[in-house]
Amino acid sequence: MAAGVPLLRPDVQVFEAMLEGWRQQQLSRNLAFGTVDARLDLLRRFQDHSGEFPWQWTPQHLEEWSTDLRAVRGLALSTVRAYQLAIRSFLGYVCEPLYGWDVECEKRFGTHPIQISHDWNSAKHILDVEGRPQRRALTRQELQLLFDAADEMVEEIRRNGRKGAVAAFRDAAMLKTAYAFGLRRRELVRLEVHDFGRNPKATEFGDFGVCYVRFGKGSQGSGPKRRSVLTVMPWSVDILTEWVDDIWSYCRRENSAALWPSERSQRMSETRFNAAFVKLRERVGLPAELGPHCLRHSYITHLIEDGFDPLFVQQQVGHEHGSTLSVYTSVSSDYKTTVLRAALDKVIEQACGEKGQR
């Protein structure tokens, strides 16, 4: 934007120039394009909500918007904080004298931007992971109910001679695969046939010994993070083998390797998988707050209950810190009782041994 050049809509054009400059700064920091675009959209929504431009924003604008996000839209604390941090980052950029926006705004509008997002009016980050308390692992009985309902739906459609048996089988296979490998929804729907391979240390699993996740959750705006998830549930091999060998080749899209094709597009969407999960959840009468991500909670919890090393589980699910794993784990009371009994037996055995030596 050339200095001294009259603008048709100076407020709108200066704001858009600010956003473009901030976009370039973020891309220079190697943030993912999707993250940057989402932040730009967020800033435009905040500007629309406040009815003012950055050089007119006050802390009250942020507080009113944050209240609306929580009270009206019901967003999670972590989401609200992420929004507030995005605004703080943007204003950190436009308030930095090196970029000259303070001088430009003073010249054109007689005022300049200030930082409005502070520790005293923004949500604090206290826990490593802040999940909603309703989210939990499914019990093994609840999980079996879901799996049985998915299989029954396939058989029901076939018996009645209706269309949709292939789609129902795909949904059932997706549900079981999400649990068997502890996958997030995006990781699941983005799988392709060649994302599985052999594990030389577990040859009994054949071509499905390893799941190569290519679209894992990144951190701090980075791109997708890759990881390898080793197969630990033998029954999952049968599910994937049947799907790929017997069904997938007949419903795949031309020149597409997407593992889960939909009826109308190359691959299933996260929204469509959510809907399939909700349909099954309602069919078996599970609580409404349970969503597809609970399958990942269940995977972590059940592996810990089955005695897998926590570090192994952490690497399987792609958690950078062990503390994150603990948030996802909600072991059953039976497991806790078993661990307690084993610990008490060990203490008693040691005490008896010491007494006998005397």
mmCIF file of C-alpha atoms in Angstrom:
data_model
loop_
_atom_site.group_PDB
_atom_site.id
_atom_site.type_symbol
_atom_site.label_atom_id
_atom_site.label_comp_id
_atom_site.label_asym_id
_atom_site.label_seq_id
_atom_site.Cartn_x
_atom_site.Cartn_y
_atom_site.Cartn_z
ATOM 1 C CA MET A 1 0.000 0.000 0.000
ATOM 2 C CA ALA A 2 1.705 3.179 -1.180
ATOM 3 C CA ALA A 3 2.057 5.920 1.438
ATOM 4 C CA GLY A 4 0.064 9.100 0.816
ATOM 5 C CA VAL A 5 -2.166 7.519 -1.843
ATOM 6 C CA PRO A 6 -5.871 8.325 -1.230
ATOM 7 C CA LEU A 7 -8.031 5.223 -0.739
ATOM 8 C CA LEU A 8 -11.639 4.687 -1.740
ATOM 9 C CA ARG A 9 -12.444 2.789 1.485
ATOM 10 C CA PRO A 10 -9.436 3.468 3.703
ATOM 11 C CA ASP A 11 -10.729 1.538 6.736
ATOM 12 C CA VAL A 12 -11.509 -1.644 4.781
ATOM 13 C CA GLN A 13 -8.393 -1.450 2.620
ATOM 14 C CA VAL A 14 -6.028 -0.807 5.524
ATOM 15 C CA PHE A 15 -7.577 -3.705 7.471
ATOM 16 C CA GLU A 16 -7.162 -6.066 4.520
ATOM 17 C CA ALA A 17 -3.571 -4.889 4.036
ATOM 18 C CA MET A 18 -2.915 -5.638 7.717
ATOM 19 C CA LEU A 19 -4.318 -9.133 7.296
ATOM 20 C CA GLU A 20 -2.209 -9.757 4.216
ATOM 21 C CA GLY A 21 0.925 -8.597 6.009
ATOM 22 C CA TRP A 22 0.125 -10.822 8.995
ATOM 23 C CA ARG A 23 -0.518 -13.723 6.635
ATOM 24 C CA GLN A 24 2.939 -13.347 5.099
ATOM 25 C CA GLN A 25 4.530 -13.115 8.541
ATOM 26 C CA GLN A 26 2.842 -16.355 9.668
ATOM 27 C CA LEU A 27 3.780 -18.190 6.474
ATOM 28 C CA SER A 28 7.342 -17.004 6.974
ATOM 29 C CA ARG A 29 7.208 -18.713 10.390
ATOM 30 C CA ASN A 30 6.343 -21.947 8.524
ATOM 31 C CA LEU A 31 2.783 -22.187 9.829
ATOM 32 C CA ALA A 32 0.437 -24.368 7.780
ATOM 33 C CA PHE A 33 -1.668 -22.657 5.120
ATOM 34 C CA GLY A 34 -4.854 -24.053 6.650
ATOM 35 C CA THR A 35 -3.985 -22.623 10.058
ATOM 36 C CA VAL A 36 -3.202 -19.199 8.612
ATOM 37 C CA ASP A 37 -6.398 -19.059 6.542
ATOM 38 C CA ALA A 38 -8.486 -20.076 9.556
ATOM 39 C CA ARG A 39 -6.945 -17.276 11.618
ATOM 40 C CA LEU A 40 -7.639 -14.698 8.924
ATOM 41 C CA ASP A 41 -11.261 -15.809 8.786
ATOM 42 C CA LEU A 42 -11.429 -15.541 12.579
ATOM 43 C CA LEU A 43 -10.118 -11.951 12.520
ATOM 44 C CA ARG A 44 -12.731 -10.968 9.943
ATOM 45 C CA ARG A 45 -15.461 -12.484 12.103
ATOM 46 C CA PHE A 46 -14.205 -10.609 15.157
ATOM 47 C CA GLN A 47 -14.140 -7.357 13.188
ATOM 48 C CA ASP A 48 -17.699 -7.982 12.022
ATOM 49 C CA HIS A 49 -18.843 -8.747 15.590
ATOM 50 C CA SER A 50 -17.240 -5.628 17.054
ATOM 51 C CA GLY A 51 -18.297 -3.353 14.200
ATOM 52 C CA GLU A 52 -14.918 -1.604 14.532
ATOM 53 C CA PHE A 53 -11.459 -1.846 12.979
ATOM 54 C CA PRO A 54 -8.221 -2.784 14.793
ATOM 55 C CA TRP A 55 -7.223 0.809 15.544
ATOM 56 C CA GLN A 56 -10.554 1.193 17.368
ATOM 57 C CA TRP A 57 -10.618 -2.126 19.245
ATOM 58 C CA THR A 58 -10.714 -2.057 23.046
ATOM 59 C CA PRO A 59 -10.486 -4.816 25.683
ATOM 60 C CA GLN A 60 -14.272 -4.573 26.067
ATOM 61 C CA HIS A 61 -14.735 -5.720 22.459
ATOM 62 C CA LEU A 62 -12.765 -8.882 23.200
ATOM 63 C CA GLU A 63 -14.619 -9.527 26.452
ATOM 64 C CA GLU A 64 -18.061 -9.122 24.844
ATOM 65 C CA TRP A 65 -17.077 -11.439 22.000
ATOM 66 C CA SER A 66 -15.640 -14.059 24.364
ATOM 67 C CA THR A 67 -18.835 -13.983 26.424
ATOM 68 C CA ASP A 68 -20.883 -14.536 23.279
ATOM 69 C CA LEU A 69 -18.675 -17.471 22.258
ATOM 70 C CA ARG A 70 -19.192 -19.187 25.611
ATOM 71 C CA ALA A 71 -22.760 -18.245 26.584
ATOM 72 C CA VAL A 72 -24.457 -18.268 23.174
ATOM 73 C CA ARG A 73 -22.390 -20.572 20.991
ATOM 74 C CA GLY A 74 -21.264 -22.860 23.812
ATOM 75 C CA LEU A 75 -17.673 -23.231 22.605
ATOM 76 C CA ALA A 76 -15.139 -25.094 24.702
ATOM 77 C CA LEU A 77 -12.675 -23.201 26.873
ATOM 78 C CA SER A 78 -9.746 -24.374 24.758
ATOM 79 C CA THR A 79 -11.429 -23.057 21.585
ATOM 80 C CA VAL A 80 -12.165 -19.659 23.117
ATOM 81 C CA ARG A 81 -8.572 -19.385 24.308
ATOM 82 C CA ALA A 82 -7.258 -20.279 20.846
ATOM 83 C CA TYR A 83 -9.396 -17.481 19.374
ATOM 84 C CA GLN A 84 -8.126 -15.008 21.945
ATOM 85 C CA LEU A 85 -4.515 -15.995 21.259
ATOM 86 C CA ALA A 86 -5.046 -15.483 17.525
ATOM 87 C CA ILE A 87 -6.238 -11.927 18.168
ATOM 88 C CA ARG A 88 -3.292 -11.351 20.507
ATOM 89 C CA SER A 89 -0.903 -12.569 17.810
ATOM 90 C CA PHE A 90 -2.448 -10.331 15.149
ATOM 91 C CA LEU A 91 -2.312 -7.255 17.365
ATOM 92 C CA GLY A 92 1.255 -8.107 18.341
ATOM 93 C CA TYR A 93 2.063 -7.856 14.646
ATOM 94 C CA VAL A 94 0.235 -4.576 13.903
ATOM 95 C CA CYS A 95 1.488 -2.924 17.121
ATOM 96 C CA GLU A 96 5.116 -3.719 16.325
ATOM 97 C CA PRO A 97 6.749 -0.407 15.243
ATOM 98 C CA LEU A 98 8.979 -2.226 12.748
ATOM 99 C CA TYR A 99 5.969 -2.821 10.481
ATOM 100 C CA GLY A 100 4.819 0.803 10.556
ATOM 101 C CA TRP A 101 1.120 0.242 11.062
ATOM 102 C CA ASP A 102 1.038 2.574 14.065
ATOM 103 C CA VAL A 103 2.298 5.470 11.915
ATOM 104 C CA GLU A 104 -0.013 4.585 9.022
ATOM 105 C CA CYS A 105 -3.101 4.483 11.267
ATOM 106 C CA GLU A 106 -2.197 7.730 13.060
ATOM 107 C CA LYS A 107 -1.846 9.444 9.705
ATOM 108 C CA ARG A 108 -5.111 8.146 8.241
ATOM 109 C CA PHE A 109 -7.379 7.737 11.301
ATOM 110 C CA GLY A 110 -5.814 9.795 14.081
ATOM 111 C CA THR A 111 -5.327 6.760 16.320
ATOM 112 C CA HIS A 112 -3.451 3.440 16.336
ATOM 113 C CA PRO A 113 -4.016 -0.195 17.375
ATOM 114 C CA ILE A 114 -3.335 -1.365 20.935
ATOM 115 C CA GLN A 115 -3.078 -4.830 22.433
ATOM 116 C CA ILE A 116 -6.490 -5.816 23.840
ATOM 117 C CA SER A 117 -5.834 -9.467 24.717
ATOM 118 C CA HIS A 118 -4.083 -9.704 28.078
ATOM 119 C CA ASP A 119 -3.641 -12.313 30.801
ATOM 120 C CA TRP A 120 -6.277 -10.585 32.892
ATOM 121 C CA ASN A 121 -9.078 -10.843 30.287
ATOM 122 C CA SER A 122 -8.170 -14.072 28.464
ATOM 123 C CA ALA A 123 -8.592 -17.729 29.338
ATOM 124 C CA LYS A 124 -5.534 -19.217 31.033
ATOM 125 C CA HIS A 125 -3.891 -22.447 29.884
ATOM 126 C CA ILE A 126 -3.653 -24.467 33.089
ATOM 127 C CA LEU A 127 -3.844 -28.105 31.943
ATOM 128 C CA ASP A 128 -1.799 -29.794 29.217
ATOM 129 C CA VAL A 129 -5.044 -30.996 27.641
ATOM 130 C CA GLU A 130 -8.460 -29.545 28.355
ATOM 131 C CA GLY A 131 -11.202 -31.898 27.301
ATOM 132 C CA ARG A 132 -14.862 -31.834 28.121
ATOM 133 C CA PRO A 133 -15.568 -33.983 31.179
ATOM 134 C CA GLN A 134 -18.329 -35.844 29.321
ATOM 135 C CA ARG A 135 -15.761 -37.285 26.923
ATOM 136 C CA ARG A 136 -14.557 -40.613 28.190
ATOM 137 C CA ALA A 137 -13.538 -44.042 27.117
ATOM 138 C CA LEU A 138 -16.264 -46.504 26.263
ATOM 139 C CA THR A 139 -16.431 -49.582 28.431
ATOM 140 C CA ARG A 140 -15.721 -52.835 26.644
ATOM 141 C CA GLN A 141 -19.420 -53.694 26.920
ATOM 142 C CA GLU A 142 -20.457 -50.375 25.325
ATOM 143 C CA LEU A 143 -17.905 -50.858 22.576
ATOM 144 C CA GLN A 144 -19.237 -54.343 21.844
ATOM 145 C CA LEU A 145 -22.773 -52.946 21.695
ATOM 146 C CA LEU A 146 -21.673 -50.449 19.044
ATOM 147 C CA PHE A 147 -19.877 -53.080 17.002
ATOM 148 C CA ASP A 148 -22.822 -55.482 17.206
ATOM 149 C CA ALA A 149 -25.246 -52.729 16.184
ATOM 150 C CA ALA A 150 -23.089 -51.885 13.163
ATOM 151 C CA ASP A 151 -23.045 -55.543 12.051
ATOM 152 C CA GLU A 152 -26.775 -55.929 12.667
ATOM 153 C CA MET A 153 -27.492 -52.891 10.502
ATOM 154 C CA VAL A 154 -25.681 -54.509 7.594
ATOM 155 C CA GLU A 155 -27.622 -57.761 7.981
ATOM 156 C CA GLU A 156 -30.908 -55.914 8.394
ATOM 157 C CA ILE A 157 -30.426 -54.041 5.111
ATOM 158 C CA ARG A 158 -29.503 -57.253 3.310
ATOM 159 C CA ARG A 159 -32.536 -59.150 4.659
ATOM 160 C CA ASN A 160 -34.911 -56.415 3.568
ATOM 161 C CA GLY A 161 -33.349 -56.199 0.133
ATOM 162 C CA ARG A 162 -32.695 -52.476 0.473
ATOM 163 C CA LYS A 163 -29.825 -50.435 -0.920
ATOM 164 C CA GLY A 164 -27.062 -49.356 1.378
ATOM 165 C CA ALA A 165 -25.545 -52.611 2.573
ATOM 166 C CA VAL A 166 -22.100 -51.681 1.233
ATOM 167 C CA ALA A 167 -22.252 -48.244 2.885
ATOM 168 C CA ALA A 168 -23.317 -49.827 6.170
ATOM 169 C CA PHE A 169 -20.464 -52.346 5.960
ATOM 170 C CA ARG A 170 -18.027 -49.513 5.253
ATOM 171 C CA ASP A 171 -19.294 -47.573 8.285
ATOM 172 C CA ALA A 172 -18.889 -50.657 10.472
ATOM 173 C CA ALA A 173 -15.353 -51.226 9.176
ATOM 174 C CA MET A 174 -14.466 -47.564 9.766
ATOM 175 C CA LEU A 175 -15.816 -47.684 13.313
ATOM 176 C CA LYS A 176 -13.748 -50.765 14.152
ATOM 177 C CA THR A 177 -10.613 -49.429 12.429
ATOM 178 C CA ALA A 178 -10.821 -46.117 14.314
ATOM 179 C CA TYR A 179 -10.805 -48.038 17.596
ATOM 180 C CA ALA A 180 -8.293 -50.730 16.578
ATOM 181 C CA PHE A 181 -5.625 -48.127 15.698
ATOM 182 C CA GLY A 182 -6.637 -45.249 17.997
ATOM 183 C CA LEU A 183 -7.219 -42.869 15.086
ATOM 184 C CA ARG A 184 -8.591 -39.365 15.052
ATOM 185 C CA ARG A 185 -11.418 -38.709 12.585
ATOM 186 C CA ARG A 186 -9.230 -36.841 10.094
ATOM 187 C CA GLU A 187 -6.581 -39.539 10.260
ATOM 188 C CA LEU A 188 -9.243 -42.172 9.606
ATOM 189 C CA VAL A 189 -11.043 -40.589 6.647
ATOM 190 C CA ARG A 190 -7.756 -39.681 4.926
ATOM 191 C CA LEU A 191 -6.451 -43.258 4.907
ATOM 192 C CA GLU A 192 -5.606 -44.850 1.577
ATOM 193 C CA VAL A 193 -5.112 -48.498 0.705
ATOM 194 C CA HIS A 194 -1.326 -48.194 0.534
ATOM 195 C CA ASP A 195 -1.196 -46.715 4.061
ATOM 196 C CA PHE A 196 -0.873 -50.239 5.471
ATOM 197 C CA GLY A 197 2.173 -52.476 5.384
ATOM 198 C CA ARG A 198 3.914 -55.480 6.866
ATOM 199 C CA ASN A 199 5.509 -55.609 10.286
ATOM 200 C CA PRO A 200 8.578 -57.914 10.106
ATOM 201 C CA LYS A 201 8.244 -58.545 13.842
ATOM 202 C CA ALA A 202 4.597 -59.624 13.502
ATOM 203 C CA THR A 203 4.329 -61.421 10.173
ATOM 204 C CA GLU A 204 1.070 -63.078 11.225
ATOM 205 C CA PHE A 205 -0.709 -59.797 10.447
ATOM 206 C CA GLY A 206 0.282 -59.954 6.779
ATOM 207 C CA ASP A 207 -0.240 -56.742 4.825
ATOM 208 C CA PHE A 208 -1.947 -55.048 7.765
ATOM 209 C CA GLY A 209 0.799 -55.147 10.375
ATOM 210 C CA VAL A 210 1.361 -51.389 10.370
ATOM 211 C CA CYS A 211 -0.893 -48.398 9.710
ATOM 212 C CA TYR A 212 1.045 -45.406 8.352
ATOM 213 C CA VAL A 213 -0.813 -42.283 9.461
ATOM 214 C CA ARG A 214 0.002 -39.391 7.120
ATOM 215 C CA PHE A 215 -2.386 -36.755 8.435
ATOM 216 C CA GLY A 216 -1.701 -36.768 12.156
ATOM 217 C CA LYS A 217 -2.399 -33.687 14.224
ATOM 218 C CA GLY A 218 0.399 -31.121 14.004
ATOM 219 C CA SER A 219 1.468 -28.759 16.756
ATOM 220 C CA GLN A 220 1.647 -24.957 16.904
ATOM 221 C CA GLY A 221 0.352 -24.507 13.383
ATOM 222 C CA SER A 222 2.715 -27.010 11.766
ATOM 223 C CA GLY A 223 1.678 -29.308 8.963
ATOM 224 C CA PRO A 224 0.383 -32.878 9.376
ATOM 225 C CA LYS A 225 2.529 -35.143 11.529
ATOM 226 C CA ARG A 226 3.276 -38.675 10.339
ATOM 227 C CA ARG A 227 3.491 -41.742 12.555
ATOM 228 C CA SER A 228 3.396 -45.531 12.311
ATOM 229 C CA VAL A 229 0.782 -47.406 14.340
ATOM 230 C CA LEU A 230 1.556 -51.078 14.903
ATOM 231 C CA THR A 231 -1.330 -53.527 14.790
ATOM 232 C CA VAL A 232 -2.107 -54.852 18.281
ATOM 233 C CA MET A 233 -5.631 -56.226 17.793
ATOM 234 C CA PRO A 234 -5.546 -59.341 15.562
ATOM 235 C CA TRP A 235 -9.246 -59.172 14.715
ATOM 236 C CA SER A 236 -8.713 -55.845 12.929
ATOM 237 C CA VAL A 237 -6.725 -57.668 10.225
ATOM 238 C CA ASP A 238 -9.781 -59.753 9.325
ATOM 239 C CA ILE A 239 -11.949 -56.624 9.133
ATOM 240 C CA LEU A 240 -9.550 -54.787 6.819
ATOM 241 C CA THR A 241 -8.813 -57.836 4.693
ATOM 242 C CA GLU A 242 -12.493 -58.471 4.051
ATOM 243 C CA TRP A 243 -13.138 -54.813 3.234
ATOM 244 C CA VAL A 244 -10.182 -54.359 0.886
ATOM 245 C CA ASP A 245 -10.263 -57.751 -0.847
ATOM 246 C CA ASP A 246 -13.998 -58.362 -1.123
ATOM 247 C CA ILE A 247 -15.729 -54.978 -1.225
ATOM 248 C CA TRP A 248 -13.462 -51.965 -1.699
ATOM 249 C CA SER A 249 -12.488 -52.741 -5.295
ATOM 250 C CA TYR A 250 -16.160 -52.688 -6.335
ATOM 251 C CA CYS A 251 -17.024 -49.307 -4.816
ATOM 252 C CA ARG A 252 -13.757 -47.360 -5.179
ATOM 253 C CA ARG A 253 -13.658 -44.274 -7.334
ATOM 254 C CA GLU A 254 -11.699 -44.414 -10.580
ATOM 255 C CA ASN A 255 -7.986 -43.696 -10.080
ATOM 256 C CA SER A 256 -8.510 -43.200 -6.355
ATOM 257 C CA ALA A 257 -6.785 -45.096 -3.545
ATOM 258 C CA ALA A 258 -9.020 -43.633 -0.808
ATOM 259 C CA LEU A 259 -9.823 -46.443 1.612
ATOM 260 C CA TRP A 260 -13.317 -45.208 2.476
ATOM 261 C CA PRO A 261 -15.105 -43.967 -0.671
ATOM 262 C CA SER A 262 -18.521 -42.413 -0.168
ATOM 263 C CA GLU A 263 -21.574 -42.878 -2.334
ATOM 264 C CA ARG A 264 -21.058 -39.501 -4.026
ATOM 265 C CA SER A 265 -17.406 -38.558 -3.698
ATOM 266 C CA GLN A 266 -13.886 -39.892 -3.569
ATOM 267 C CA ARG A 267 -13.762 -40.300 0.195
ATOM 268 C CA MET A 268 -15.922 -40.109 3.291
ATOM 269 C CA SER A 269 -15.998 -36.827 5.190
ATOM 270 C CA GLU A 270 -15.574 -36.374 8.919
ATOM 271 C CA THR A 271 -19.150 -35.067 9.077
ATOM 272 C CA ARG A 272 -20.480 -38.209 7.402
ATOM 273 C CA PHE A 273 -18.558 -40.436 9.806
ATOM 274 C CA ASN A 274 -19.904 -38.408 12.738
ATOM 275 C CA ALA A 275 -23.424 -39.024 11.471
ATOM 276 C CA ALA A 276 -22.808 -42.776 11.168
ATOM 277 C CA PHE A 277 -21.487 -42.897 14.734
ATOM 278 C CA VAL A 278 -24.453 -40.932 16.094
ATOM 279 C CA LYS A 279 -26.899 -43.248 14.333
ATOM 280 C CA LEU A 280 -25.315 -46.294 15.963
ATOM 281 C CA ARG A 281 -25.005 -44.565 19.334
ATOM 282 C CA GLU A 282 -28.709 -43.775 19.345
ATOM 283 C CA ARG A 283 -29.547 -47.282 18.184
ATOM 284 C CA VAL A 284 -27.970 -48.804 21.307
ATOM 285 C CA GLY A 285 -28.993 -45.985 23.673
ATOM 286 C CA LEU A 286 -25.575 -44.653 24.678
ATOM 287 C CA PRO A 287 -25.267 -41.127 26.175
ATOM 288 C CA ALA A 288 -25.557 -38.274 23.678
ATOM 289 C CA GLU A 289 -22.288 -36.649 24.785
ATOM 290 C CA LEU A 290 -20.248 -39.586 23.468
ATOM 291 C CA GLY A 291 -18.707 -38.937 20.060
ATOM 292 C CA PRO A 292 -16.303 -40.649 17.647
ATOM 293 C CA HIS A 293 -13.256 -39.314 19.527
ATOM 294 C CA CYS A 294 -14.270 -41.569 22.425
ATOM 295 C CA LEU A 295 -13.034 -44.483 20.320
ATOM 296 C CA ARG A 296 -9.519 -43.047 20.625
ATOM 297 C CA HIS A 297 -9.978 -42.653 24.391
ATOM 298 C CA SER A 298 -11.115 -46.271 24.500
ATOM 299 C CA TYR A 299 -8.087 -47.511 22.550
ATOM 300 C CA ILE A 300 -5.671 -45.812 24.961
ATOM 301 C CA THR A 301 -7.538 -46.941 28.067
ATOM 302 C CA HIS A 302 -7.886 -50.562 26.982
ATOM 303 C CA LEU A 303 -4.226 -50.873 25.986
ATOM 304 C CA ILE A 304 -3.175 -49.572 29.396
ATOM 305 C CA GLU A 305 -5.588 -51.990 31.070
ATOM 306 C CA ASP A 306 -4.158 -54.845 28.998
ATOM 307 C CA GLY A 307 -0.669 -54.124 30.285
ATOM 308 C CA PHE A 308 0.960 -52.308 27.366
ATOM 309 C CA ASP A 309 3.805 -50.000 28.307
ATOM 310 C CA PRO A 310 2.619 -46.360 28.555
ATOM 311 C CA LEU A 311 5.512 -45.155 26.369
ATOM 312 C CA PHE A 312 4.488 -47.614 23.643
ATOM 313 C CA VAL A 313 0.876 -46.392 23.835
ATOM 314 C CA GLN A 314 2.058 -42.778 23.728
ATOM 315 C CA GLN A 315 3.996 -43.453 20.529
ATOM 316 C CA GLN A 316 1.082 -45.367 19.004
ATOM 317 C CA VAL A 317 -1.311 -42.425 19.344
ATOM 318 C CA GLY A 318 1.232 -39.713 18.562
ATOM 319 C CA HIS A 319 1.181 -37.817 21.850
ATOM 320 C CA GLU A 320 4.254 -35.659 22.319
ATOM 321 C CA HIS A 321 3.997 -35.682 26.122
ATOM 322 C CA GLY A 322 3.158 -38.505 28.506
ATOM 323 C CA SER A 323 0.940 -36.169 30.533
ATOM 324 C CA THR A 324 -1.426 -35.947 27.564
ATOM 325 C CA LEU A 325 -1.842 -39.718 27.637
ATOM 326 C CA SER A 326 -3.027 -39.599 31.240
ATOM 327 C CA VAL A 327 -5.844 -37.229 30.306
ATOM 328 C CA TYR A 328 -7.109 -39.713 27.702
ATOM 329 C CA THR A 329 -6.941 -42.674 30.081
ATOM 330 C CA SER A 330 -9.960 -43.597 32.203
ATOM 331 C CA VAL A 331 -9.307 -47.113 33.439
ATOM 332 C CA SER A 332 -12.182 -49.122 34.899
ATOM 333 C CA SER A 333 -12.728 -49.761 38.587
ATOM 334 C CA ASP A 334 -12.045 -53.480 37.964
ATOM 335 C CA TYR A 335 -8.610 -52.632 36.596
ATOM 336 C CA LYS A 336 -7.858 -50.351 39.538
ATOM 337 C CA THR A 337 -8.950 -53.086 41.943
ATOM 338 C CA THR A 338 -6.716 -55.633 40.205
ATOM 339 C CA VAL A 339 -3.704 -53.310 40.379
ATOM 340 C CA LEU A 340 -4.395 -52.564 44.045
ATOM 341 C CA ARG A 341 -4.770 -56.259 44.888
ATOM 342 C CA ALA A 342 -1.490 -57.093 43.134
ATOM 343 C CA ALA A 343 0.310 -54.285 44.994
ATOM 344 C CA LEU A 344 -1.104 -55.357 48.367
ATOM 345 C CA ASP A 345 -0.210 -59.008 47.727
ATOM 346 C CA LYS A 346 3.356 -57.968 46.914
ATOM 347 C CA VAL A 347 3.631 -55.921 50.131
ATOM 348 C CA ILE A 348 2.197 -58.748 52.220
ATOM 349 C CA GLU A 349 4.491 -61.288 50.559
ATOM 350 C CA GLN A 350 7.537 -59.135 51.267
ATOM 351 C CA ALA A 351 6.446 -58.585 54.884
ATOM 352 C CA CYS A 352 5.934 -62.308 55.445
ATOM 353 C CA GLY A 353 9.330 -63.058 53.925
ATOM 354 C CA GLU A 354 11.071 -60.599 56.211
ATOM 355 C CA LYS A 355 9.237 -62.035 59.245
ATOM 356 C CA GLY A 356 10.279 -65.567 58.317
ATOM 357 C CA GLN A 357 13.926 -64.521 58.055
ATOM 358 C CA ARG A 358 13.835 -63.304 61.612
#
